[in-house]
PDB file of C-alpha atoms in Angstrom:
ATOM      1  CA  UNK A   1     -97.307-266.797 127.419  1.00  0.00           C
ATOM      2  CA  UNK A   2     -96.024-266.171 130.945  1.00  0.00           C
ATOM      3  CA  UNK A   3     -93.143-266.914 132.799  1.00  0.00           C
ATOM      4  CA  UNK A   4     -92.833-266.522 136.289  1.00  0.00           C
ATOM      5  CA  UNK A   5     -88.555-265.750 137.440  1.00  0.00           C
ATOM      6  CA  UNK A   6     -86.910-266.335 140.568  1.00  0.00           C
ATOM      7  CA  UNK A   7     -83.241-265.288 140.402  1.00  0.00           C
ATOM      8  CA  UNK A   8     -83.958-262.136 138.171  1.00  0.00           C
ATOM      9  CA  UNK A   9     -81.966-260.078 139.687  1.00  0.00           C
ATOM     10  CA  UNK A  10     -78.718-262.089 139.367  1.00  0.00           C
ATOM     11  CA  UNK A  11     -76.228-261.973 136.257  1.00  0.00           C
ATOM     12  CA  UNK A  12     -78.088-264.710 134.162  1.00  0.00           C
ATOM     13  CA  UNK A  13     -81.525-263.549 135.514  1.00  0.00           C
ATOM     14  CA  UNK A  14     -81.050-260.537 134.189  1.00  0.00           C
ATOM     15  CA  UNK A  15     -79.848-261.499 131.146  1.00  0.00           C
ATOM     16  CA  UNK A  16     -82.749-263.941 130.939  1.00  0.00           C
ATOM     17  CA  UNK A  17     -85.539-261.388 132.088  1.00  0.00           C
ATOM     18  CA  UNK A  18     -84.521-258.879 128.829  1.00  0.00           C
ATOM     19  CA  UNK A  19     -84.718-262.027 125.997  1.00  0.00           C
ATOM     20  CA  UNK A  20     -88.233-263.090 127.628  1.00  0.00           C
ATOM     21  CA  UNK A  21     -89.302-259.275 127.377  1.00  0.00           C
ATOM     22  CA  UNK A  22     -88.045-258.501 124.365  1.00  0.00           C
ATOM     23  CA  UNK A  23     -89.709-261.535 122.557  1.00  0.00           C
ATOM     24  CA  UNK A  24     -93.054-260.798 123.715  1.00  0.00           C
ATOM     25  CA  UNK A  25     -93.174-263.040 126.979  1.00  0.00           C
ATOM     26  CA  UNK A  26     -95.303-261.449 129.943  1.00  0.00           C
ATOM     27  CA  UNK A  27     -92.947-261.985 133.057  1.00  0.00           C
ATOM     28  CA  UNK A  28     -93.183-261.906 136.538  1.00  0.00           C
ATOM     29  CA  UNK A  29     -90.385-262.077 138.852  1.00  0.00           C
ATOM     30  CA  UNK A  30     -89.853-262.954 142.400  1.00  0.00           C
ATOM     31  CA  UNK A  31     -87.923-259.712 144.088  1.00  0.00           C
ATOM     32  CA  UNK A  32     -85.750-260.519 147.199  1.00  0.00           C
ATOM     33  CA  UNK A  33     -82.806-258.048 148.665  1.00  0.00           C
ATOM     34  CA  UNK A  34     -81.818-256.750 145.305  1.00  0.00           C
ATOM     35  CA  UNK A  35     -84.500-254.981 143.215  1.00  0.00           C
ATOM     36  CA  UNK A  36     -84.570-254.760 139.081  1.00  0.00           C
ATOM     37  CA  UNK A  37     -82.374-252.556 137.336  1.00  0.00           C
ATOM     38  CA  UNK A  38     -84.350-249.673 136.237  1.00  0.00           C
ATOM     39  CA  UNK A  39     -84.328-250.368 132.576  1.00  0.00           C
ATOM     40  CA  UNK A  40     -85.315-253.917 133.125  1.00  0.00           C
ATOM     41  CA  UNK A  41     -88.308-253.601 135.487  1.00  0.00           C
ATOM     42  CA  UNK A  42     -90.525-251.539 132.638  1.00  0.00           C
ATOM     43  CA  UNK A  43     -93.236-253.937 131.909  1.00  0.00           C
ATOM     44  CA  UNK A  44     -92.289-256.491 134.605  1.00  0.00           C
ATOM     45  CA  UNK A  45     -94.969-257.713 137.204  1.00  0.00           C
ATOM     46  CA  UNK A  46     -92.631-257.905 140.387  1.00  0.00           C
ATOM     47  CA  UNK A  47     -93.273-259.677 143.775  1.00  0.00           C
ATOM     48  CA  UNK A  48     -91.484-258.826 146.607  1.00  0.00           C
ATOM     49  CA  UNK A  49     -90.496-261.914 149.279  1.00  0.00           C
ATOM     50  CA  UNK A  50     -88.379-264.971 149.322  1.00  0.00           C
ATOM     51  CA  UNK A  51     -88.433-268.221 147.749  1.00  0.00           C
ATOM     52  CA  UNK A  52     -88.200-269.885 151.838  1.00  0.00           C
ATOM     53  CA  UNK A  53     -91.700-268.232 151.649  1.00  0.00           C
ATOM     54  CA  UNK A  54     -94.256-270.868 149.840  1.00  0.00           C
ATOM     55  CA  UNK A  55     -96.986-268.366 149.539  1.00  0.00           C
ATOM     56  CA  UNK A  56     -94.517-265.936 148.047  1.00  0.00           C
ATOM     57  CA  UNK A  57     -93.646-268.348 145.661  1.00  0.00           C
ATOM     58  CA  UNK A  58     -97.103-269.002 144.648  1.00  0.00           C
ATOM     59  CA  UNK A  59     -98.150-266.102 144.010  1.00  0.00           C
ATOM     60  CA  UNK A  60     -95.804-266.065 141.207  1.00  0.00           C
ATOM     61  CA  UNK A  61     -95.958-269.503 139.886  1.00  0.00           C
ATOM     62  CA  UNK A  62    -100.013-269.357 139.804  1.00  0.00           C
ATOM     63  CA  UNK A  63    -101.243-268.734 136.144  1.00  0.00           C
ATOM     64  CA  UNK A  64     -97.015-269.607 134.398  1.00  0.00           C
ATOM     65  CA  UNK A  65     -96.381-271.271 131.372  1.00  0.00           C
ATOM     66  CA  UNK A  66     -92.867-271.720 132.181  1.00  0.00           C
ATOM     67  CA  UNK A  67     -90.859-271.592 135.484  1.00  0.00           C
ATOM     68  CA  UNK A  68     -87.323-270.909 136.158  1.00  0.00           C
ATOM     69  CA  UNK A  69     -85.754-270.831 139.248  1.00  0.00           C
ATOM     70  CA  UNK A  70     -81.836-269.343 139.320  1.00  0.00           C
ATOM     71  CA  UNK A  71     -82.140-268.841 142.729  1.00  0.00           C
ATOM     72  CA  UNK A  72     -79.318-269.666 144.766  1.00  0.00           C
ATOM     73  CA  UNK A  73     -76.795-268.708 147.495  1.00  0.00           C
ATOM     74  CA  UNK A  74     -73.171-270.200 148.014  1.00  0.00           C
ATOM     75  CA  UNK A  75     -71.038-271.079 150.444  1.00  0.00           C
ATOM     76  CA  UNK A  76     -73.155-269.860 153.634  1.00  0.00           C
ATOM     77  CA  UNK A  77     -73.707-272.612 155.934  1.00  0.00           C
ATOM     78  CA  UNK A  78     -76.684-270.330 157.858  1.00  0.00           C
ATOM     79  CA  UNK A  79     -78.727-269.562 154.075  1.00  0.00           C
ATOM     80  CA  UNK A  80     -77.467-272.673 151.689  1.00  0.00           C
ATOM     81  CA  UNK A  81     -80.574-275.004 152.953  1.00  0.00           C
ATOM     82  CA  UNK A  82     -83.135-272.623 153.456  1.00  0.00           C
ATOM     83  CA  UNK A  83     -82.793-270.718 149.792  1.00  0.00           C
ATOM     84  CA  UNK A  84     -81.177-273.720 147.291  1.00  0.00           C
ATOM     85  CA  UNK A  85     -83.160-276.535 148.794  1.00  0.00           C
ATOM     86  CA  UNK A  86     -86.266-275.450 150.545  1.00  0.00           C
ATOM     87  CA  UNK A  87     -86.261-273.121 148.098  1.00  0.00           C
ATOM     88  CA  UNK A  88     -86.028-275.292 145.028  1.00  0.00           C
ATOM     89  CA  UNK A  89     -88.688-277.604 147.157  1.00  0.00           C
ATOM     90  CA  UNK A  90     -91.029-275.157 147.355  1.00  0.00           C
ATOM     91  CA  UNK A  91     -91.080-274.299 143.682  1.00  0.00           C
ATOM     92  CA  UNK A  92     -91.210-278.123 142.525  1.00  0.00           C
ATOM     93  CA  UNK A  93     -94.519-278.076 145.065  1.00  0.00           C
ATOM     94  CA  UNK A  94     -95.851-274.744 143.414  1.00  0.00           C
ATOM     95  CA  UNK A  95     -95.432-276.199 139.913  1.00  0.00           C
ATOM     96  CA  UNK A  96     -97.300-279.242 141.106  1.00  0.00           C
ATOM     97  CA  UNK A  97    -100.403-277.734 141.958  1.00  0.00           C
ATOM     98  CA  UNK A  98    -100.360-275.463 139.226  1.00  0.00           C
ATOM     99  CA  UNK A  99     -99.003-277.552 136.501  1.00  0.00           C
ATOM    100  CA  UNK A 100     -96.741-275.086 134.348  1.00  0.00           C
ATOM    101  CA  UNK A 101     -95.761-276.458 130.827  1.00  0.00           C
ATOM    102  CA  UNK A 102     -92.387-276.110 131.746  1.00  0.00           C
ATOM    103  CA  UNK A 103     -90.204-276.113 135.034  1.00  0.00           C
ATOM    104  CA  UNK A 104     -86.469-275.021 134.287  1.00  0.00           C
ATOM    105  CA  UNK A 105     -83.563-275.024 136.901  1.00  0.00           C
ATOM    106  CA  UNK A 106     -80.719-273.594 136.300  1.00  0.00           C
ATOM    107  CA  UNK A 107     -78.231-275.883 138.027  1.00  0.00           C
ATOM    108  CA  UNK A 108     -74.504-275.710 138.110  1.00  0.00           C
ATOM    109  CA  UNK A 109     -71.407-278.183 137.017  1.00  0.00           C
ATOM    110  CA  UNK A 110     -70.124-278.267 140.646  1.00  0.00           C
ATOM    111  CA  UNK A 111     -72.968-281.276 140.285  1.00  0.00           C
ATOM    112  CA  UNK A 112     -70.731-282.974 138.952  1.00  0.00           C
ATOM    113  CA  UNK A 113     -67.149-281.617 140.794  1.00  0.00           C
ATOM    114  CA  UNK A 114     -65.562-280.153 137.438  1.00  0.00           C
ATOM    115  CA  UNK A 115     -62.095-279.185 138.382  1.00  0.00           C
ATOM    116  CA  UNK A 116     -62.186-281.450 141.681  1.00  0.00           C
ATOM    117  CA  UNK A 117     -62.461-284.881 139.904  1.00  0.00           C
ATOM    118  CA  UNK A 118     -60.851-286.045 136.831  1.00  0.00           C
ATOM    119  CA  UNK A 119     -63.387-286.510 133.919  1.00  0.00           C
ATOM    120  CA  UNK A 120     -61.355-288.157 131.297  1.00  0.00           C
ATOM    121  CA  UNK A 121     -64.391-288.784 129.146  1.00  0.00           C
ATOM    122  CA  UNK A 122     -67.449-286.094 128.107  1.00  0.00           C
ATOM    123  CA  UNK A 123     -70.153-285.514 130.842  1.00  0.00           C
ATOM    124  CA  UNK A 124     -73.043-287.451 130.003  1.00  0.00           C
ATOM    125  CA  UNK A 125     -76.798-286.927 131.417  1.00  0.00           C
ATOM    126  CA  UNK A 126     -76.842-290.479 133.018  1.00  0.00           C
ATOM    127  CA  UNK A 127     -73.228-289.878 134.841  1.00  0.00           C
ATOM    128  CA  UNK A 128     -73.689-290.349 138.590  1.00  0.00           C
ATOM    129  CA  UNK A 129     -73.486-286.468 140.246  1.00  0.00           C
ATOM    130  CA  UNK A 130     -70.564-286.724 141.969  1.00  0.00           C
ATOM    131  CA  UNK A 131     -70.032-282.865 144.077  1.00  0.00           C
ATOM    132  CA  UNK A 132     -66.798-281.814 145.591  1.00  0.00           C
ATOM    133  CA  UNK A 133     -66.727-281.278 149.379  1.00  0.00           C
ATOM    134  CA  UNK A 134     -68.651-277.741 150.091  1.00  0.00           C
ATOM    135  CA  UNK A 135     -72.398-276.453 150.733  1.00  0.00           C
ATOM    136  CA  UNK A 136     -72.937-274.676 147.424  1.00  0.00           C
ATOM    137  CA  UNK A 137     -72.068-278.303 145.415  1.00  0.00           C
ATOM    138  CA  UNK A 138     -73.998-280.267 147.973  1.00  0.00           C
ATOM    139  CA  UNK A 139     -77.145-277.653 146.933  1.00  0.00           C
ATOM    140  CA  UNK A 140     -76.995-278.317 143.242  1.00  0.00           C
ATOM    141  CA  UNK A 141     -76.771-282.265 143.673  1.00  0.00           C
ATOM    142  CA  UNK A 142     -79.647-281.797 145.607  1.00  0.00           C
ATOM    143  CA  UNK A 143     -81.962-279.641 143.426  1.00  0.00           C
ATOM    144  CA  UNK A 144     -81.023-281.422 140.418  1.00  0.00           C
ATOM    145  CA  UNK A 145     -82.107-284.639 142.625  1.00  0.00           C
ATOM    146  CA  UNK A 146     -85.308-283.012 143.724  1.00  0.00           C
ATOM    147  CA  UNK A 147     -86.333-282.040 140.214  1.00  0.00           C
ATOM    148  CA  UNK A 148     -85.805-285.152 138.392  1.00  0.00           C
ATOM    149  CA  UNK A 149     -88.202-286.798 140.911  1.00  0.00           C
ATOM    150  CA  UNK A 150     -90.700-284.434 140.374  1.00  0.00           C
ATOM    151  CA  UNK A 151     -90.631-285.435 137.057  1.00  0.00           C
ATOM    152  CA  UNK A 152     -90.368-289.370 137.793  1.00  0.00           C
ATOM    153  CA  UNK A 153     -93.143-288.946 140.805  1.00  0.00           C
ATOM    154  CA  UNK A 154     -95.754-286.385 139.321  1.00  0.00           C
ATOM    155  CA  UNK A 155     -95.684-285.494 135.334  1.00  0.00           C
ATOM    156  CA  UNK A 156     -94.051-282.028 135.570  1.00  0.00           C
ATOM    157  CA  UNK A 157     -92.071-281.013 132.863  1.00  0.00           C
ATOM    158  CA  UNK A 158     -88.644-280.018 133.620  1.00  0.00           C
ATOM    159  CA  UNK A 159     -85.326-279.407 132.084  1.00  0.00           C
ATOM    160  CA  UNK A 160     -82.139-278.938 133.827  1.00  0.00           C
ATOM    161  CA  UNK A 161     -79.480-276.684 132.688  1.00  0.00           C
ATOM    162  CA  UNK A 162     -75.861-276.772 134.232  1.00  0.00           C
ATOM    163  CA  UNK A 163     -74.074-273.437 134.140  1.00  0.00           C
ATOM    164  CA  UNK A 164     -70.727-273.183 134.796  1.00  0.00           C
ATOM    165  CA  UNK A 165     -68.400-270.019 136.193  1.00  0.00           C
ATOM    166  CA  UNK A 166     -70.619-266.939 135.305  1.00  0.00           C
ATOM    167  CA  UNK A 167     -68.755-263.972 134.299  1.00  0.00           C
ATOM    168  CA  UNK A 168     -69.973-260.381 133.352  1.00  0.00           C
ATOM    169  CA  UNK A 169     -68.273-256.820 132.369  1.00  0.00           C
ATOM    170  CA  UNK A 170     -65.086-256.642 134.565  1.00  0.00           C
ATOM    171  CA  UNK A 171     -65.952-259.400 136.531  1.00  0.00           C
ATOM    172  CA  UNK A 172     -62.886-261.016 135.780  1.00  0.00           C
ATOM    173  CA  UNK A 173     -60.483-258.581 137.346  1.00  0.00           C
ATOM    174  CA  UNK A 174     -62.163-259.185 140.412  1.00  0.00           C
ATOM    175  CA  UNK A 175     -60.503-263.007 140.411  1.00  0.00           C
ATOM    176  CA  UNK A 176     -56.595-261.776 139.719  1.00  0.00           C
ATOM    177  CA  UNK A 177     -56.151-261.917 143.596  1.00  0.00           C
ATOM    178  CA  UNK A 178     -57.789-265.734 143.361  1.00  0.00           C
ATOM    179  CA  UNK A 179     -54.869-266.950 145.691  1.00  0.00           C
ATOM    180  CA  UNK A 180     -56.495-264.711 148.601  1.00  0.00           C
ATOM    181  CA  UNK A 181     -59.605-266.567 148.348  1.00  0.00           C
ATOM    182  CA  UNK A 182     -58.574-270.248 147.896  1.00  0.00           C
ATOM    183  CA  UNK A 183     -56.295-272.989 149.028  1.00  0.00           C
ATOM    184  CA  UNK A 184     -53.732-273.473 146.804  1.00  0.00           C
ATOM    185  CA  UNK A 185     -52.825-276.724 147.854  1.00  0.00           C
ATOM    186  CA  UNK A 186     -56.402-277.619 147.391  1.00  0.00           C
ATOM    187  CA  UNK A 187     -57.423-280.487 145.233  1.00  0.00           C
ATOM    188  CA  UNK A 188     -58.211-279.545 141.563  1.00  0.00           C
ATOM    189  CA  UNK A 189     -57.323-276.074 141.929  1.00  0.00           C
ATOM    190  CA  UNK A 190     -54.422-276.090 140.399  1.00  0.00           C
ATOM    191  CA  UNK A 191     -53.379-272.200 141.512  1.00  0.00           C
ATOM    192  CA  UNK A 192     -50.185-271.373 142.218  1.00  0.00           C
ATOM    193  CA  UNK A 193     -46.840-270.235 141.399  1.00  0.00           C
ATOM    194  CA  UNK A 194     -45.071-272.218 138.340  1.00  0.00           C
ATOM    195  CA  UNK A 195     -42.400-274.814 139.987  1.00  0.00           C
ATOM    196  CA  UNK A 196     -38.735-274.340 139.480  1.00  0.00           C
ATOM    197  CA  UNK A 197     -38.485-276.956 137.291  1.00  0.00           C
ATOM    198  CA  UNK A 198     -41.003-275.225 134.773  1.00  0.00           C
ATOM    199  CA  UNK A 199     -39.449-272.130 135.002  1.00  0.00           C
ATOM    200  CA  UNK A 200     -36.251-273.976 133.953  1.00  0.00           C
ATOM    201  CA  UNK A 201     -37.529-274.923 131.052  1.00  0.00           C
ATOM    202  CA  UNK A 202     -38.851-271.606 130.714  1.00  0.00           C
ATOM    203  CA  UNK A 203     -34.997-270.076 130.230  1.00  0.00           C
ATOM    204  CA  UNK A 204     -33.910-272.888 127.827  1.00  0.00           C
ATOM    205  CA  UNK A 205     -36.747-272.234 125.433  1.00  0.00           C
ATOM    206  CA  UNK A 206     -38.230-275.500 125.646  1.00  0.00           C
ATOM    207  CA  UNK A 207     -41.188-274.292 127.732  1.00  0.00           C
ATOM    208  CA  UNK A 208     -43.616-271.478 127.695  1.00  0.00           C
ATOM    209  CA  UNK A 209     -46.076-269.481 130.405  1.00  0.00           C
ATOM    210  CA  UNK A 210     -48.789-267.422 129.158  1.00  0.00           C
ATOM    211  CA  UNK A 211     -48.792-263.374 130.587  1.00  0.00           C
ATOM    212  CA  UNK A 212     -51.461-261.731 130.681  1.00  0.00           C
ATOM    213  CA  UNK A 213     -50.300-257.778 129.193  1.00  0.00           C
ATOM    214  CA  UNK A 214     -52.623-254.336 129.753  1.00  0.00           C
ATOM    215  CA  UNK A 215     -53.069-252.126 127.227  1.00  0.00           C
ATOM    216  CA  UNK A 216     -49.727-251.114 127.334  1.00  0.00           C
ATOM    217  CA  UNK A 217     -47.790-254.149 127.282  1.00  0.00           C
ATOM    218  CA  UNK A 218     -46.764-254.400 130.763  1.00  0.00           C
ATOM    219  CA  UNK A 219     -47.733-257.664 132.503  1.00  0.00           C
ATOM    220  CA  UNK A 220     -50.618-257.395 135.146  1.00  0.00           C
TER     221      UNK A 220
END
């Protein structure tokens, strides 16, 4: 079996590329600006170009069982179109002529605006995608769209996975200075410093705020 990558060098493709190779699945990956970590390019047939390229993209779609496309870009309003859609479009048109078993996107839950709109009930498959304002949320409605049409329109088999916030290793320091990069005063963010009211409650007991402590006790 072969599977043909496009996204391999981000933090799920990576992750992804290692479980194919280690199970005994030949892979072939789509390289753009950032190349293969050493360790993970032993064994991997590698193709160097972008996925606004078609013939790029063919040349690693032709001869896959399975396809999946993490490829994606976020809010840049000169790359968004060209890389998530085109991109995305071109693949979907690859997989046509070629007919892989398998066509998998991995899509995001800004499909559906998580923390933007209230979702007092579970997410279901037939829920209208419903994005919150911004180019990267716009992209995933939008490949999502594309793919289930392919399906509809032409027989390819396709599944669509929605990730949400990817973290790796110390990723997650990176995000303590969250209030630099975001309105707080934004809809469904929800960052911010606690009102006087809840710290009030705070001092009579009655309330209580999480802290985050280092290794030494002392809040960070």
């Amino acid at each position: 079996m072969k599977a043909a990558l496009f996204g391999a060098s981000g933090k799920i493709g990576r992750r992804a590329l290692a479980l194919l190779r280690d199970r005994g699945i030949e892979v072939r990956a789509l390289i753009h600006r950032s190349p293969l970590p050493e360790e993970l390019s032993v064994g991997v047939e590698t193709v160097t170009g972008s996925v606004t390229d078609p013939k790029a993209v063919d040349a690693v779609v032709e001869g896959a069982d399975i396809v999946l496309q993490m490829a994606t870009t976020k809010e840049d309003p000169a790359t968004f179109f060209d890389v998530s859609i085109k991109g995305t479009f071109h693949l979907l048109e690859s997989c046509r002529r070629h007919r892989p078993r398998q066509f998998l996107l991995l899509g995001g839950d800004a499909a559906m605006g998580i923390w933007f709109y209230p979702h007092p009930e579970p997410i279901a498959e037939s829920d209208p995608k419903v994005a919150y304002p911004g180019y990267y949320a716009f992209s995933k409605v939008m490949e999502e769209t594309m793919t289930e049409q392919y399906r509809h329109q032409y027989g390819l088999g396709t599944t669509i996975l929605r990730s949400s916030w990817v973290f790796e290793n110390d990723d997650l320091l990176n995000h303590f200075s969250l209030l630099q990069n975001v309105n707080p005063a934004e809809k469904g963010h929800g960052f911010g410093e606690p009102s006087e009211e809840t710290l009030e409650l705070v001092r009579q007991g009655r309330e209580h705020l999480p802290i985050l402590l280092d290794r030494n006790g002392e809040p960070l």
